[in-house]
Structures are given as C-alpha cells and as structure tokens.
Amino acid sequence: MKILAIETSCDETAAAVVADGRGVLSSIVASQVKDHEVYGGVVPEIASRKHVEMIVQVVQTALKKADLSFGDLDAIAVTHAPGLIGSLLVGVNFAKGAAFANDLPLVAVHHLRSHIAANYLTHKDLTPPFLCLIVSGGHSHIVEVLDYTKLKVIGKTKDDAAGEVFDKVARARGLPYPGGVHVDKIAENGDPQAFLLPRPSVKGSLYDFSFSGLKTAAVNLIHNAHQKGEMIKIEDLCASLRHAIVDCLTSKFLAAAKDNNYKKLAISGGVSANSHLREHLKSECEKNSLKLYMPQLSLCGDNAAMVGSQGYYEYIAGKRASLDLNASATMSIEE
Ligand code: KG4
Ligand code: ZN
C-alpha cells in the first residue's frame, strides 16, 4: 500500500511516499531555517507563507523521486495536529484537495504519533508494545505505545519542553536558531560538571518533567556573567546544560520503564538526535538488559516519511478523515 504523506506542522515543508508503513520510497524536506534564523525563532506568519510557496513543488518532487503519480497511490496522510495552526492548515488543505481530486482516502495523523513512527522506518523489527520518550521543540512525553494507534501518556512536562530549553538558552548566549544542534556540537569540547544546574522534579508525580527552573537558571547564569563583564566558557555552558537536560530525561524514562516492566524502549522527536542522550541511554539500556530503539538521525526532526508510516497504521486501524477535516493547534496524543 502506497501512501503520500504531507507534513507542515512547523517550519519544514515535507512530503514523502511510504510503502506499507515501513519502506520510504521518497522523502523530501524543505527547511525554512534560513527564513527564521534572523528572528531567533519561528515566525508563524512567515512559516505559513513559505509552506504555501513550497508545498506543490515538494509534493511533485516526492512523487517524481518515487517514480509514481497520483494514480498509483492508495491514500493520502497529513499531519493535522498539534502545531502552528497556519502552517498545519496549508498541509491539511493541500491534502484535502489532492484526496478529493484523485478520489483517494484521507488519513489524519497526530504529529507526535508520527515522531514515534520514525522508529518503524528505522527498525523493521520494532512492534508495539514499547515505552517511548518523545522529545521535541514543543513536547516532552513518556508514552506507553500499547499498539500502533493505542497510546497512553504516563509522563509529560509541566512547563517547557526539552527542545525549548536548548533553544532558549542557546538564544540567550547568541547561538543561531535552532539552538539544540549547536549546543550539542559545542558541548563536545566542554566540561559537563563546570556549572551545577538544577534537575527539577515535580512533587507527587513520578514521571513528569519540569524544565522551566533549569532554563531560568541557565539563562540567569549567562545574564549575570554578562552584567559583571565576564565571559562564560561556551563549551562548558553547553556541556553542563546538555548534561542536566539528559539527566532529567533519562532518569524519569528509565524509572518509568522499570516500574512498568518495559524491556523495549524507544526515543523520538528532534531532541532524540542529541548525541549525549543517545550515548547515555544506549549504555544505560545495555547495563540494564533493555532493548533501545532510536530513529536514524535524518528521521529525528520533522519529516513526512514518519507521517506516511503512522498514516499506514491509522489507515489499517480503519481511521479515515472526511473532507471537512480541520487543523488543530493542540491535541492529546491519546485521541
Ligand atoms: O521534532 P522537531 O524537529 O520539531 C518539533 O516538533 O518541535 O524538534 C525540534 C527541536 C528543536 O528544539 C531543536 O533545537 C531540537 O529539536 N534539536 C536538538 C538537536 N537537534 C534538534 N536538541 C538537542 N540536540 C540536538 N542534536
Ligand atoms: Zn516534530
């Protein structure tokens, strides 16, 4: 079964063709990073307009690369939530038009569900149930993947997402957007113990995260040093920040796996590209005889191939969207 998938939830215009949920026939991602960099973050209005400009050629290129036309497809899948509403609407409307014009079934896909599915494309042997840590620019979740379309959130951030902390601290130190990838690279040459940053926890909830205290502490460190005319060694700041974030994520994730008896673990989302998170979890899982699945680096960030994979599983579970499908800025992954 061949699905054309479309993803426009934030600042990447992406289209892909995926076979039977596991095979990527093509995957095209047009990034808008250069358009937003000068503002230090995504400008929603600009993001929507760029999607409008790019969507047709991105879809055409995805079909061409797969050597297919609309007539060869079995369905169209599109990210409809959560994300920037103006951005989502571009993909949703394009998908509706294409589904209508070509008489194809339409499947609505939740963005975070698709991040999990990046693992199905990377690891053909991975099947639910497993426990997944989803860490992106806007979300930090610990999710029981009971089945492909049956999910249960057992932990999430009470305030900022992990990616947001990377990006905001990076911005305060003058690093380009998106900061996570730069912090990760610079951290390689720093001392992770140089600054003692807090590892906040949430009273009474075992697997929830709270990152705002950590973010504020790191930003204050930068501002205080600046006011005193001192210069913090950027390598040490990045290494200490990365270490603190990864500590918070892995301690809760591993505790959740242990308490709930999961031997199969997966990570996903933009922050799952973080090299320290990947190395640290890999060694902890080896020590504890847990099997760890991680998406290949090219599938950690936003892309449409993961939408095509999750779209396939939504389709075979009988989910169909009608032509009055709307986009939604927020939506639980359990819905
Ligand atoms: O999943 P994603 O591409 O978009 C959202 O759905 O939000 O995640 C983007 C986030 C950004 O915060 C970015 O800084 C972060 O992923 N990120 C990283 C790395 N690569 C991307 N964070 C830490 N280390 C990285 N190597
Ligand atoms: Zn994402």
PDB file of C-alpha atoms in Angstrom, residues 99-226:
ATOM      1  CA  ALA A  99      -7.602  13.456  -1.980  1.00  0.00           C
ATOM      2  CA  PHE A 100     -10.778  14.953  -3.492  1.00  0.00           C
ATOM      3  CA  ALA A 101      -9.326  15.455  -6.965  1.00  0.00           C
ATOM      4  CA  ASN A 102      -7.875  11.938  -7.107  1.00  0.00           C
ATOM      5  CA  ASP A 103     -10.641  10.150  -5.226  1.00  0.00           C
ATOM      6  CA  LEU A 104      -8.230   8.862  -2.566  1.00  0.00           C
ATOM      7  CA  PRO A 105      -8.915   8.159   1.113  1.00  0.00           C
ATOM      8  CA  LEU A 106      -7.569  10.769   3.511  1.00  0.00           C
ATOM      9  CA  VAL A 107      -5.900   9.921   6.839  1.00  0.00           C
ATOM     10  CA  ALA A 108      -5.270  12.497   9.586  1.00  0.00           C
ATOM     11  CA  VAL A 109      -2.081  11.946  11.584  1.00  0.00           C
ATOM     12  CA  HIS A 110      -1.095  13.297  15.004  1.00  0.00           C
ATOM     13  CA  HIS A 111       2.366  14.876  14.837  1.00  0.00           C
ATOM     14  CA  LEU A 112       3.728  13.161  17.947  1.00  0.00           C
ATOM     15  CA  ARG A 113       2.400   9.768  16.878  1.00  0.00           C
ATOM     16  CA  SER A 114       4.324  10.224  13.650  1.00  0.00           C
ATOM     17  CA  HIS A 115       7.519  11.021  15.582  1.00  0.00           C
ATOM     18  CA  ILE A 116       7.188   7.610  17.262  1.00  0.00           C
ATOM     19  CA  ALA A 117       6.705   6.004  13.820  1.00  0.00           C
ATOM     20  CA  ALA A 118      10.135   7.261  12.704  1.00  0.00           C
ATOM     21  CA  ASN A 119      11.319   4.198  14.622  1.00  0.00           C
ATOM     22  CA  TYR A 120       9.207   1.825  12.494  1.00  0.00           C
ATOM     23  CA  LEU A 121      11.029   3.098   9.417  1.00  0.00           C
ATOM     24  CA  THR A 122      14.458   2.694  11.018  1.00  0.00           C
ATOM     25  CA  HIS A 123      13.826  -0.672  12.723  1.00  0.00           C
ATOM     26  CA  LYS A 124      11.735  -3.063  10.681  1.00  0.00           C
ATOM     27  CA  ASP A 125      11.548  -5.450  13.671  1.00  0.00           C
ATOM     28  CA  LEU A 126      10.044  -2.922  16.102  1.00  0.00           C
ATOM     29  CA  THR A 127       6.440  -3.654  17.056  1.00  0.00           C
ATOM     30  CA  PRO A 128       4.344  -2.413  19.999  1.00  0.00           C
ATOM     31  CA  PRO A 129       4.133  -2.639  22.934  1.00  0.00           C
ATOM     32  CA  PHE A 130       7.091  -0.477  23.982  1.00  0.00           C
ATOM     33  CA  LEU A 131       7.771   2.644  26.016  1.00  0.00           C
ATOM     34  CA  CYS A 132       8.664   5.800  24.096  1.00  0.00           C
ATOM     35  CA  LEU A 133      10.281   9.068  25.132  1.00  0.00           C
ATOM     36  CA  ILE A 134       9.151  11.829  22.753  1.00  0.00           C
ATOM     37  CA  VAL A 135      11.307  14.934  22.959  1.00  0.00           C
ATOM     38  CA  SER A 136      10.757  17.768  20.509  1.00  0.00           C
ATOM     39  CA  GLY A 137      10.719  21.543  20.412  1.00  0.00           C
ATOM     40  CA  GLY A 138       7.246  21.701  21.899  1.00  0.00           C
ATOM     41  CA  HIS A 139       6.731  18.417  23.772  1.00  0.00           C
ATOM     42  CA  SER A 140       8.385  16.066  26.246  1.00  0.00           C
ATOM     43  CA  HIS A 141       6.307  12.936  26.804  1.00  0.00           C
ATOM     44  CA  ILE A 142       6.766   9.418  28.150  1.00  0.00           C
ATOM     45  CA  VAL A 143       4.243   7.295  26.270  1.00  0.00           C
ATOM     46  CA  GLU A 144       3.170   3.688  26.528  1.00  0.00           C
ATOM     47  CA  VAL A 145       2.775   2.548  22.916  1.00  0.00           C
ATOM     48  CA  LEU A 146       0.279  -0.221  23.634  1.00  0.00           C
ATOM     49  CA  ASP A 147      -0.471  -0.661  19.945  1.00  0.00           C
ATOM     50  CA  TYR A 148       0.193   1.398  16.789  1.00  0.00           C
ATOM     51  CA  THR A 149      -2.852   3.556  17.436  1.00  0.00           C
ATOM     52  CA  LYS A 150      -3.388   2.998  21.152  1.00  0.00           C
ATOM     53  CA  LEU A 151      -1.212   5.206  23.316  1.00  0.00           C
ATOM     54  CA  LYS A 152      -1.124   6.195  26.960  1.00  0.00           C
ATOM     55  CA  VAL A 153       0.796   9.184  28.295  1.00  0.00           C
ATOM     56  CA  ILE A 154       2.348   8.399  31.674  1.00  0.00           C
ATOM     57  CA  GLY A 155       4.602  11.435  31.956  1.00  0.00           C
ATOM     58  CA  LYS A 156       4.989  14.848  30.395  1.00  0.00           C
ATOM     59  CA  THR A 157       6.461  18.246  31.006  1.00  0.00           C
ATOM     60  CA  LYS A 158       4.533  20.563  33.284  1.00  0.00           C
ATOM     61  CA  ASP A 159       6.072  23.618  31.641  1.00  0.00           C
ATOM     62  CA  ASP A 160       8.791  23.901  28.963  1.00  0.00           C
ATOM     63  CA  ALA A 161       9.783  21.143  26.555  1.00  0.00           C
ATOM     64  CA  ALA A 162      13.371  19.883  26.453  1.00  0.00           C
ATOM     65  CA  GLY A 163      13.934  21.315  22.951  1.00  0.00           C
ATOM     66  CA  GLU A 164      12.653  24.689  24.087  1.00  0.00           C
ATOM     67  CA  VAL A 165      15.267  24.792  26.869  1.00  0.00           C
ATOM     68  CA  PHE A 166      18.051  24.029  24.406  1.00  0.00           C
ATOM     69  CA  ASP A 167      16.760  26.717  22.039  1.00  0.00           C
ATOM     70  CA  LYS A 168      16.083  29.461  24.613  1.00  0.00           C
ATOM     71  CA  VAL A 169      19.416  29.073  26.423  1.00  0.00           C
ATOM     72  CA  ALA A 170      21.246  28.944  23.094  1.00  0.00           C
ATOM     73  CA  ARG A 171      19.496  32.138  22.047  1.00  0.00           C
ATOM     74  CA  ALA A 172      20.426  33.890  25.313  1.00  0.00           C
ATOM     75  CA  ARG A 173      24.069  33.049  24.544  1.00  0.00           C
ATOM     76  CA  GLY A 174      23.772  34.303  20.966  1.00  0.00           C
ATOM     77  CA  LEU A 175      23.789  30.930  19.171  1.00  0.00           C
ATOM     78  CA  PRO A 176      21.760  30.592  15.963  1.00  0.00           C
ATOM     79  CA  TYR A 177      18.270  29.066  15.804  1.00  0.00           C
ATOM     80  CA  PRO A 178      17.521  26.207  16.328  1.00  0.00           C
ATOM     81  CA  GLY A 179      19.917  26.070  19.251  1.00  0.00           C
ATOM     82  CA  GLY A 180      19.742  22.377  20.175  1.00  0.00           C
ATOM     83  CA  VAL A 181      22.003  21.148  17.434  1.00  0.00           C
ATOM     84  CA  HIS A 182      24.599  23.896  18.103  1.00  0.00           C
ATOM     85  CA  VAL A 183      24.606  23.284  21.869  1.00  0.00           C
ATOM     86  CA  ASP A 184      25.093  19.580  21.174  1.00  0.00           C
ATOM     87  CA  LYS A 185      28.122  20.178  18.929  1.00  0.00           C
ATOM     88  CA  ILE A 186      29.782  22.791  21.161  1.00  0.00           C
ATOM     89  CA  ALA A 187      29.185  20.626  24.272  1.00  0.00           C
ATOM     90  CA  GLU A 188      31.591  18.005  22.907  1.00  0.00           C
ATOM     91  CA  ASN A 189      34.540  20.195  23.955  1.00  0.00           C
ATOM     92  CA  GLY A 190      33.200  21.298  27.335  1.00  0.00           C
ATOM     93  CA  ASP A 191      33.158  20.128  30.954  1.00  0.00           C
ATOM     94  CA  PRO A 192      29.664  18.854  31.907  1.00  0.00           C
ATOM     95  CA  GLN A 193      30.450  19.442  35.602  1.00  0.00           C
ATOM     96  CA  ALA A 194      31.586  23.069  35.146  1.00  0.00           C
ATOM     97  CA  PHE A 195      28.225  24.552  36.183  1.00  0.00           C
ATOM     98  CA  LEU A 196      25.898  22.877  38.613  1.00  0.00           C
ATOM     99  CA  LEU A 197      22.462  23.336  37.044  1.00  0.00           C
ATOM    100  CA  PRO A 198      19.276  22.175  38.821  1.00  0.00           C
ATOM    101  CA  ARG A 199      17.457  18.936  37.944  1.00  0.00           C
ATOM    102  CA  PRO A 200      13.919  19.993  38.886  1.00  0.00           C
ATOM    103  CA  SER A 201      11.344  17.354  39.699  1.00  0.00           C
ATOM    104  CA  VAL A 202       7.579  17.517  40.064  1.00  0.00           C
ATOM    105  CA  LYS A 203       6.310  16.783  43.548  1.00  0.00           C
ATOM    106  CA  GLY A 204       3.975  13.835  43.686  1.00  0.00           C
ATOM    107  CA  SER A 205       4.276  12.824  40.039  1.00  0.00           C
ATOM    108  CA  LEU A 206       6.803  10.161  39.240  1.00  0.00           C
ATOM    109  CA  TYR A 207       7.369  10.589  35.521  1.00  0.00           C
ATOM    110  CA  ASP A 208       6.525  14.225  34.805  1.00  0.00           C
ATOM    111  CA  PHE A 209       9.214  16.715  33.837  1.00  0.00           C
ATOM    112  CA  SER A 210       9.688  20.361  34.733  1.00  0.00           C
ATOM    113  CA  PHE A 211      12.289  22.278  32.776  1.00  0.00           C
ATOM    114  CA  SER A 212      11.489  25.940  33.413  1.00  0.00           C
ATOM    115  CA  GLY A 213      13.678  26.131  36.567  1.00  0.00           C
ATOM    116  CA  LEU A 214      16.604  24.668  34.686  1.00  0.00           C
ATOM    117  CA  LYS A 215      16.050  27.049  31.766  1.00  0.00           C
ATOM    118  CA  THR A 216      15.865  30.087  34.081  1.00  0.00           C
ATOM    119  CA  ALA A 217      18.994  29.021  35.980  1.00  0.00           C
ATOM    120  CA  ALA A 218      20.993  28.684  32.748  1.00  0.00           C
ATOM    121  CA  VAL A 219      19.711  31.989  31.319  1.00  0.00           C
ATOM    122  CA  ASN A 220      20.445  33.772  34.639  1.00  0.00           C
ATOM    123  CA  LEU A 221      23.964  32.378  34.604  1.00  0.00           C
ATOM    124  CA  ILE A 222      24.528  33.946  31.183  1.00  0.00           C
ATOM    125  CA  HIS A 223      22.968  37.298  32.128  1.00  0.00           C
ATOM    126  CA  ASN A 224      24.771  37.564  35.485  1.00  0.00           C
ATOM    127  CA  ALA A 225      28.115  36.894  33.850  1.00  0.00           C
ATOM    128  CA  HIS A 226      27.304  39.435  31.142  1.00  0.00           C
TER     129      HIS A 226
END
